[in-house]
Amino acid sequence: MADDKLYQAEYVGSGTFKISKPKRKKIKARQSQIRNPRRGSRK
């Protein structure tokens, strides 16, 4: 499970990389959603 929390780049070939990064925590995602107004919403 510790593997999932790290940034990793796996070389596939010809200058291509497969990049995996840790997921955002639910709390942080929610906070940013609350603070930032939706695009296209009325004021």
Coordinates of C-alpha atoms in Angstrom, one line a residue:
M1 CA 0.0 0.0 0.0
A2 CA 3.0 2.3 0.5
D3 CA 3.7 2.0 -3.2
D4 CA 0.5 3.8 -4.0
K5 CA 1.4 7.0 -2.1
L6 CA 4.5 7.8 -4.0
Y7 CA 5.1 9.5 -7.3
Q8 CA 6.5 7.0 -9.8
A9 CA 7.6 7.2 -13.4
E10 CA 7.9 4.0 -15.4
Y11 CA 9.7 4.2 -18.7
V12 CA 7.7 2.6 -21.4
G13 CA 9.9 3.3 -24.4
S14 CA 10.7 6.0 -27.1
G15 CA 10.5 8.9 -24.6
T16 CA 7.2 7.8 -23.1
F17 CA 6.6 7.4 -19.3
K18 CA 3.8 6.0 -17.3
I19 CA 3.4 8.3 -14.3
S20 CA 1.5 7.4 -11.2
K21 CA 0.8 9.8 -8.4
P22 CA -1.0 9.7 -5.0
K23 CA -4.7 10.4 -5.0
R24 CA -5.9 13.6 -3.3
K25 CA -7.5 13.1 0.1
K26 CA -11.3 13.5 0.3
I27 CA -11.1 16.3 2.8
K28 CA -8.8 18.4 0.6
A29 CA -10.9 17.8 -2.5
R30 CA -14.0 18.9 -0.6
Q31 CA -12.4 22.0 0.8
S32 CA -11.2 23.2 -2.6
Q33 CA -14.7 22.5 -4.0
I34 CA -16.3 24.6 -1.3
R35 CA -13.9 27.5 -1.6
N36 CA -13.8 27.8 -5.4
P37 CA -16.9 29.0 -7.1
R38 CA -18.2 26.8 -9.9
R39 CA -17.4 28.0 -13.5
G40 CA -20.6 29.3 -15.1
S41 CA -22.5 29.7 -11.9
R42 CA -24.3 32.9 -11.1
K43 CA -22.9 35.2 -8.5

